[in-house]
Short mmCIF file of C-alpha atoms and ligand atoms in Angstrom, two decimals:
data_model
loop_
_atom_site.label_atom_id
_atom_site.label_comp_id
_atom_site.label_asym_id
_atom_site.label_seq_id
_atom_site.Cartn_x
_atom_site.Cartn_y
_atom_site.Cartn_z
CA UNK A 489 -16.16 42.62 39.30
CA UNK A 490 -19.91 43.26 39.32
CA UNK A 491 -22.29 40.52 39.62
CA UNK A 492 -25.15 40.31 37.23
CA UNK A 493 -27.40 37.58 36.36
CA UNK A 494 -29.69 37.27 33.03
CA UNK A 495 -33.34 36.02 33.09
CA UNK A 496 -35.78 35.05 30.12
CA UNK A 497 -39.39 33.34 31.20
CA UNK A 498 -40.48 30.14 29.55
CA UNK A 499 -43.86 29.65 29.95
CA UNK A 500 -45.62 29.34 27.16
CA UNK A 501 -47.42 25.81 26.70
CA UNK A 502 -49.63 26.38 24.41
CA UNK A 503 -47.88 27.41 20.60
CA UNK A 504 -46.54 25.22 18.80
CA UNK A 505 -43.12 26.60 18.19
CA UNK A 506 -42.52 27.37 21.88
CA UNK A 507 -40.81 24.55 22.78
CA UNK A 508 -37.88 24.96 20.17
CA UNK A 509 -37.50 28.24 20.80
CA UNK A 510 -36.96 27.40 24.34
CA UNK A 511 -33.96 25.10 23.09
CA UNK A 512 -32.65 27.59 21.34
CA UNK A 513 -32.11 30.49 24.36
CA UNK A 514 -30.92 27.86 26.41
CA UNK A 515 -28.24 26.97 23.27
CA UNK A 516 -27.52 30.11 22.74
CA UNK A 517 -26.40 31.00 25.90
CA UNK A 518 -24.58 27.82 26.27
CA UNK A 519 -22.84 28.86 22.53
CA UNK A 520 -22.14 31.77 24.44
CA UNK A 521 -20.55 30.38 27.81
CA UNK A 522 -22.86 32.44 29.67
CA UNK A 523 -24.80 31.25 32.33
CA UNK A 524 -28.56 32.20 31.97
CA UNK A 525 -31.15 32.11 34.85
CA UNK A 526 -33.81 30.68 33.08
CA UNK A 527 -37.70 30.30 35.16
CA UNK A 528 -39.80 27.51 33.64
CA UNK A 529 -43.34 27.22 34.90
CA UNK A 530 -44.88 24.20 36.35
CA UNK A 531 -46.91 24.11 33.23
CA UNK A 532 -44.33 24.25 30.79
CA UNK A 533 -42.23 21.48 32.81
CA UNK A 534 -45.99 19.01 32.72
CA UNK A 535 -46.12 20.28 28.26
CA UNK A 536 -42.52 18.93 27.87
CA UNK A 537 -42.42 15.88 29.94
CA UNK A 538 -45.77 14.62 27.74
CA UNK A 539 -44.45 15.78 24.74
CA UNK A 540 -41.25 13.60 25.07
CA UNK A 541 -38.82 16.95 24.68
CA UNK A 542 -36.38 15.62 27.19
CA UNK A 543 -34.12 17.47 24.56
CA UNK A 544 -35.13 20.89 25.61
CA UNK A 545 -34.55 20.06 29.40
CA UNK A 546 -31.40 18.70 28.49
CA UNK A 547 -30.20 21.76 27.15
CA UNK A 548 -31.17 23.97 30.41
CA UNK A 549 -29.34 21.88 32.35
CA UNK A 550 -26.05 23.77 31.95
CA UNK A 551 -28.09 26.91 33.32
CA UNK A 552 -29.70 28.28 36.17
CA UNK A 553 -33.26 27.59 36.42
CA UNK A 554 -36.12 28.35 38.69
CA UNK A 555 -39.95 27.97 38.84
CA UNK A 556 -41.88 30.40 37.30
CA UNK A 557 -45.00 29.50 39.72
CA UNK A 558 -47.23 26.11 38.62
CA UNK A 559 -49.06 27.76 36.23
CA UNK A 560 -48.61 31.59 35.88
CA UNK A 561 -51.66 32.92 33.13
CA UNK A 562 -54.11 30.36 34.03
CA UNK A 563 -56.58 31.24 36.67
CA UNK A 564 -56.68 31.94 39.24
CA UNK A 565 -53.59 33.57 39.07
CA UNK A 566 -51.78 34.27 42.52
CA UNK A 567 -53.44 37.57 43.33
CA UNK A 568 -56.73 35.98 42.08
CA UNK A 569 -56.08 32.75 44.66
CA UNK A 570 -55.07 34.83 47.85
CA UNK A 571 -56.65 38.05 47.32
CA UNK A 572 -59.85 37.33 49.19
CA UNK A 573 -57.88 35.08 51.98
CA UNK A 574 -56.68 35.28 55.11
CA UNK A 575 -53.22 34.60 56.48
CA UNK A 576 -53.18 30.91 57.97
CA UNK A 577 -55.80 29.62 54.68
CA UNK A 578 -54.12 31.77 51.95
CA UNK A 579 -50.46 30.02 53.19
CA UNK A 580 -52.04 26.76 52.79
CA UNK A 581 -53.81 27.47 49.20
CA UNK A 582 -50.76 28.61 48.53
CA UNK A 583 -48.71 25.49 49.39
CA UNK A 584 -51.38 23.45 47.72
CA UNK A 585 -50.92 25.56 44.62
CA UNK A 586 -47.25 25.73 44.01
CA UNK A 587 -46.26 22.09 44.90
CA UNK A 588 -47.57 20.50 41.26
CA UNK A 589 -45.33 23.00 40.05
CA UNK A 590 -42.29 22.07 42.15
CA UNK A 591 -42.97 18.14 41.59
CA UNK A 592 -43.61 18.87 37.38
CA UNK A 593 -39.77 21.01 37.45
CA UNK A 594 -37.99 18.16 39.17
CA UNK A 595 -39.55 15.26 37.73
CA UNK A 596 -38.61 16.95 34.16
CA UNK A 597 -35.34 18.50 35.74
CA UNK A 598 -34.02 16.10 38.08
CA UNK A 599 -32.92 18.56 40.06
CA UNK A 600 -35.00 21.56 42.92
CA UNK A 601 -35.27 24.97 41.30
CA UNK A 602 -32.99 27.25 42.37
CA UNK A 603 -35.56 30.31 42.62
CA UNK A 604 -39.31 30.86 41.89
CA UNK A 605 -40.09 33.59 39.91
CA UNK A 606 -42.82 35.43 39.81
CA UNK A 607 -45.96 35.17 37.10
CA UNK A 608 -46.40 38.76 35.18
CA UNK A 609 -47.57 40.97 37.69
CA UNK A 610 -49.15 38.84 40.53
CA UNK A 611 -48.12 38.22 43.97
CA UNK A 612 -49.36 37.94 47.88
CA UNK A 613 -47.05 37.62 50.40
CA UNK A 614 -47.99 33.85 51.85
CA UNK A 615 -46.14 33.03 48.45
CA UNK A 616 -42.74 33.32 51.45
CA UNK A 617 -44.33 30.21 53.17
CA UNK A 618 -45.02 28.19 50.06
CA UNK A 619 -41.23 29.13 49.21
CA UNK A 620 -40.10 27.46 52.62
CA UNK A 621 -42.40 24.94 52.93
CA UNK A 622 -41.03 23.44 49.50
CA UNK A 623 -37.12 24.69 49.95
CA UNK A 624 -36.76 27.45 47.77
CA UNK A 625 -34.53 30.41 49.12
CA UNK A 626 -35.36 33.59 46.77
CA UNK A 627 -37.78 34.51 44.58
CA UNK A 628 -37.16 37.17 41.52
CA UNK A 629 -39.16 40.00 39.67
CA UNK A 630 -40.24 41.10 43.61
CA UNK A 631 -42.72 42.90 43.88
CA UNK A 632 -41.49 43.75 47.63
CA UNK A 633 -39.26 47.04 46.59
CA UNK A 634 -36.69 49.14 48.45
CA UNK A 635 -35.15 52.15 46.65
CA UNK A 636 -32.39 51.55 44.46
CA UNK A 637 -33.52 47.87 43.49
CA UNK A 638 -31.60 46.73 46.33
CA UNK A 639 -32.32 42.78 47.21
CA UNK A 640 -33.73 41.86 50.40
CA UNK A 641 -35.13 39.12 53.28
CA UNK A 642 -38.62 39.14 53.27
CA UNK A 643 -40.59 36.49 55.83
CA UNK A 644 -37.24 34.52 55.54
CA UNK A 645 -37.18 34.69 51.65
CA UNK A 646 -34.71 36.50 49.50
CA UNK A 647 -36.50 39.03 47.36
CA UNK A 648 -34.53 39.60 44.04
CA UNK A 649 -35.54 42.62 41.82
CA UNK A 650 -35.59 42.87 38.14
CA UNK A 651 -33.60 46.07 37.93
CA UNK A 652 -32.93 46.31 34.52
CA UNK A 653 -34.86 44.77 30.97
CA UNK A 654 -34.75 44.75 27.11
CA UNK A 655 -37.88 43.75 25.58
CA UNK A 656 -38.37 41.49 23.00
CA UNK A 657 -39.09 44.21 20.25
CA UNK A 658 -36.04 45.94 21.24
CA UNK A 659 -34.15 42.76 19.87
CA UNK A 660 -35.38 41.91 17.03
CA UNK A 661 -35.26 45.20 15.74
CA UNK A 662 -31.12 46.85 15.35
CA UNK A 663 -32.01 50.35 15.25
CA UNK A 664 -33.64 49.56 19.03
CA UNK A 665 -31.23 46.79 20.48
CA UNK A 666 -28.13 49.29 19.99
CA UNK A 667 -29.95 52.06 22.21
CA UNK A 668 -31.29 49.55 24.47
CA UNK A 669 -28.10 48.04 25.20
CA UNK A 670 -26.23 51.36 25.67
CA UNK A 671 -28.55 51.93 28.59
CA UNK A 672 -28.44 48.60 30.15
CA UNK A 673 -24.95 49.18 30.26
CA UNK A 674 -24.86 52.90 31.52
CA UNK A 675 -27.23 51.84 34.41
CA UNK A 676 -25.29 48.64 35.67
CA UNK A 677 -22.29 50.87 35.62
CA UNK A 678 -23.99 53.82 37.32
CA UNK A 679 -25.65 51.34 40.06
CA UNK A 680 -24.72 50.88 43.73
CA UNK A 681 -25.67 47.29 44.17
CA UNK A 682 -23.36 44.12 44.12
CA UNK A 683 -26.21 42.26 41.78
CA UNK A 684 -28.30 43.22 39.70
CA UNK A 685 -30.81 41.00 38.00
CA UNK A 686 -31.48 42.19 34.27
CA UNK A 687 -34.79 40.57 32.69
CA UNK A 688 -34.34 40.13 28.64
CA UNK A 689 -37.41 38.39 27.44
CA UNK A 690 -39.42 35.42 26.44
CA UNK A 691 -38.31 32.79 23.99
CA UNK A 692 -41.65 32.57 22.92
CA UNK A 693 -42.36 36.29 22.17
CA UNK A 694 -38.93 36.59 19.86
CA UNK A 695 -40.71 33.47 17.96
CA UNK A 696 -44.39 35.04 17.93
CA UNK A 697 -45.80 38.42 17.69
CA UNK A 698 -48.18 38.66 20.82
CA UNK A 699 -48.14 37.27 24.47
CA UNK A 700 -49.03 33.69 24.40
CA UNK A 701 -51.54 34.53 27.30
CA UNK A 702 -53.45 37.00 25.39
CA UNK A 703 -56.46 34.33 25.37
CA UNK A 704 -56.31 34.27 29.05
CA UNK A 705 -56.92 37.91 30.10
CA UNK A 706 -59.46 39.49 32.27
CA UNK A 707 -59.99 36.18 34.15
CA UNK A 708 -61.27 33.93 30.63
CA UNK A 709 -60.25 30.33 30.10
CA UNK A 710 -60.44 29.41 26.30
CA UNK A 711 -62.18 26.46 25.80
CA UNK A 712 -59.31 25.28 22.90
CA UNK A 713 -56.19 25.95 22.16
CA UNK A 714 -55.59 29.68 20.77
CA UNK A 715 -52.36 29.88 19.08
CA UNK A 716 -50.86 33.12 17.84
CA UNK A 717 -49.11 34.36 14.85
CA UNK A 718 -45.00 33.58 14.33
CA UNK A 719 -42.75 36.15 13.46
CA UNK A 720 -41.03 36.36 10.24
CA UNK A 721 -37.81 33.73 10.26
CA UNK A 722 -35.50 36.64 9.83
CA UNK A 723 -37.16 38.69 12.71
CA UNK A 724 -36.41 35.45 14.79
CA UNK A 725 -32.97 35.27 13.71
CA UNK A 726 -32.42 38.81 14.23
CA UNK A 727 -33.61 38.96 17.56
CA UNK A 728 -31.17 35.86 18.74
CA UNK A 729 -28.10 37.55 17.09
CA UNK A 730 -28.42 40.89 18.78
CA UNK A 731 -29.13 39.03 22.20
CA UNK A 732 -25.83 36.98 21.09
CA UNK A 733 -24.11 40.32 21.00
CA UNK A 734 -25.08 41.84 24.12
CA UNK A 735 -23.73 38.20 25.99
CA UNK A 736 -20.54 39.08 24.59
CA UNK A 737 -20.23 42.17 25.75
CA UNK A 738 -21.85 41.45 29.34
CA UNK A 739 -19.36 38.15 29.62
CA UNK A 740 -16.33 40.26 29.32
CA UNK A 741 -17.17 43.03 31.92
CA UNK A 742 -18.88 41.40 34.63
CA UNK A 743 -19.47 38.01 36.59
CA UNK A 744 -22.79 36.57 34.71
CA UNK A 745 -24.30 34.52 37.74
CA UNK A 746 -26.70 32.14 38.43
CA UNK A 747 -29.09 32.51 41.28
CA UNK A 748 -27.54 30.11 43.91
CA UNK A 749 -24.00 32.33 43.33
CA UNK A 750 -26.20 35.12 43.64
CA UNK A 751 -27.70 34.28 47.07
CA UNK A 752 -23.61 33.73 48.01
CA UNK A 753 -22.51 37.34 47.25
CA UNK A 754 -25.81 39.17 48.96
CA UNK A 755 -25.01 37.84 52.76
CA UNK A 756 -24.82 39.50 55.13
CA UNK A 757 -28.35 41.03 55.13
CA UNK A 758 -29.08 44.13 57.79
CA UNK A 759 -31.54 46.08 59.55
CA UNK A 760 -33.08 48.77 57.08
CA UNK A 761 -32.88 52.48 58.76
CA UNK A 762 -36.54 54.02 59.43
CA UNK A 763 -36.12 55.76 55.97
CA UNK A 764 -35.62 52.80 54.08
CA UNK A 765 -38.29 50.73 55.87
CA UNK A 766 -40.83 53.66 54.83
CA UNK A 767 -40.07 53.55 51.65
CA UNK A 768 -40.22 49.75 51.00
CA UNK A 769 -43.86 50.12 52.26
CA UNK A 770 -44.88 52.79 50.41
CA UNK A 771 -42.90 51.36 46.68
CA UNK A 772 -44.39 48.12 47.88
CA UNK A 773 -47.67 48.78 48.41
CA UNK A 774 -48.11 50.86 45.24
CA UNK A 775 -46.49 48.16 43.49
CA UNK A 776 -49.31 45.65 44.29
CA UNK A 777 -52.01 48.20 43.55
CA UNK A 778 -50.52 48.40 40.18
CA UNK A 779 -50.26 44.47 39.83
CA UNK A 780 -54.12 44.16 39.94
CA UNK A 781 -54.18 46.07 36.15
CA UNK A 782 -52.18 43.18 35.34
CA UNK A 783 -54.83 42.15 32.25
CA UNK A 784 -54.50 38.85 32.98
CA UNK A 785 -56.76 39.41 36.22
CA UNK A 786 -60.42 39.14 36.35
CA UNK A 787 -61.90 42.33 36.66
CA UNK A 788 -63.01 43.09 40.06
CA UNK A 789 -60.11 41.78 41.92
CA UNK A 790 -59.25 44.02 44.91
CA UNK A 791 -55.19 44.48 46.57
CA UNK A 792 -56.40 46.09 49.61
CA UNK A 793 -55.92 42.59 51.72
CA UNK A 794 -52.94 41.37 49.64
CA UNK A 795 -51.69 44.95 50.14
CA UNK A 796 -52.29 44.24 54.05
CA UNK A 797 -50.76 40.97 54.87
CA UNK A 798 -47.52 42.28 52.67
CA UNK A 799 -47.50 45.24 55.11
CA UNK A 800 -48.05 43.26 58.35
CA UNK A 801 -44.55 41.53 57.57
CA UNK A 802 -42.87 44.77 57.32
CA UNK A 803 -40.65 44.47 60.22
CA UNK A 804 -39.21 41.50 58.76
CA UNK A 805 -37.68 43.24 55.46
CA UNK A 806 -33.54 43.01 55.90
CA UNK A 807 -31.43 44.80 52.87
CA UNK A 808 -28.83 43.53 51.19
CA UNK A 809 -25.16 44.57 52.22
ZN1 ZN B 1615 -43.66 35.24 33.00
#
């Protein structure tokens, strides 16, 4: 049976009805019996600890989780950190900048994230040595890409990609979900690869109409607190049931895995052919060109160097199977 594994972001520490609505994916996919691969942020790990919502890690427990970096939005934002370093001093800002995060998961978990995930569209490659340096094997939404979404080593790291999605407005609305399942489930049937990783939202943007970060882009800080706008109740509900729908469907045709069962069915890991390797530098370098449009960076903010240490590591890159 294929192995597929379902991811929704929680990151949002700033509304008010974020943290519920993060108890309620994580219910909901318990209700379900699937098993969800769930990335909190640093951030969101430090909100709920001070907030006293042990009741909203309590109901992750049951599920895969990883870290979705220490503090994803806020600046500077991984690019923004590492893009004007080099190598040895962009490893150890790196370090230095995901280790709060690690520390706020497992004090609020009690347990080491299984994976780090990857904030919006952000990413340099001494990320890898952070990963090591504080025991975390993969990281998911790579931005390192060979063809056919295949998962890979990279610097020692496993390098999960987010294959497939269904965004948030797809779910809340039924005349969009129906279409947007049929697809998910066309391309996981008409893919080559044992795993596939399939992305299907933010709890916090079924519960509100815009990004949560929105007061964050182009490199500004707020000086407050800018909260957005909730959805209508019945757009809420609507969204969870047709979610609901798709985990039945998904449960009963494939293996729904967390990460760590993941990271079992990808070994062995081989040589890419001189084809392949091309083409993971060329989708990977255009990938992290693209990144820096992200809105959340400042403006200004060049890839070239982030595009050259990725490159450098090159000969490193192993495919999966
Ligand atoms: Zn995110």
């Amino acid at each position: 049976m294929k192995a597929i594994s379902l991811f929704m972001d929680v990151e949002d520490p700033v509304n008010p009805l974020a943290d519920d609505a993060a108890k309620d994916f994580a219910e909901l996919f318990t209700a379900a019996g699937v098993k969800g691969s769930f990335c909190l942020t640093g951030e969101k790990c430090r909100t709920l600890t001070a907030r006293g919502r042990q009741d909203v890690a309590a109901a992750y427990l049951p599920h895969s989780l990883g870290l979705h970096t220490n503090t994803h939005s806020f600046h500077p934002s991984t690019m923004e950190l590492l893009a004007d370093l080099e190598w040895e001093e962009g490893c150890r800002a790196a370090i230095q900048a995901e280790r709060p995060g690690m520390d706020a998961f497992t004090n609020l978990i009690g347990r080491p994230p299984e994976f780090w995930g990857g904030g919006g569209n952000t990413w340099s490659p001494e990320i890898t040595e952070a990963l090591k340096q504080i025991g975390i094997p993969a990281y998911s939404y790579a931005l390192t890409e060979f063809a056919d979404h295949a998962p890979h080593r990279f610097n020692g790291v496993v390098g999960l990609p987010q294959a497939l999605s269904i965004s948030e407005l797809d779910w809340q609305d039924d005349d969009r979900a129906a279409p947007a399942v049929e697809r998910v489930l066309r391309e996981i049937e008409e893919s080559a690869q044992p795993w596939l990783g399939i992305f299907v939202g933010h709890p916090t943007k079924f519960r509100y109409k815009h990004w949560w970060d929105i007061p964050y882009y182009a490199g500004r800080t707020p000086p407050t607190p800018e909260y957005g706008e909730p959805v209508a109740d019945e757009v809420y509900e609507a969204g969870k049931q047709n979610l609901t729908s798709f985990l039945a469907i998904v449960s009963k045709r494939y293996d729904v895995v967390g990460i760590s069962e993941a990271l079992t069915r990808l070994n062995p890991f081989r040589e890419p052919t001189l084809l392949e390797l091309n083409e993971f530098k060329a989708r990977t370098a255009k990938n992290l060109r693209s990144a820096i449009h992200w809105p959340i960076h400042r403006p200004g903010l060049s890839p070239e160097l982030i595009v050259s240490k990725t490159l450098a590591l090159a000969g490193t890159a192993q495919i999966a199977g």
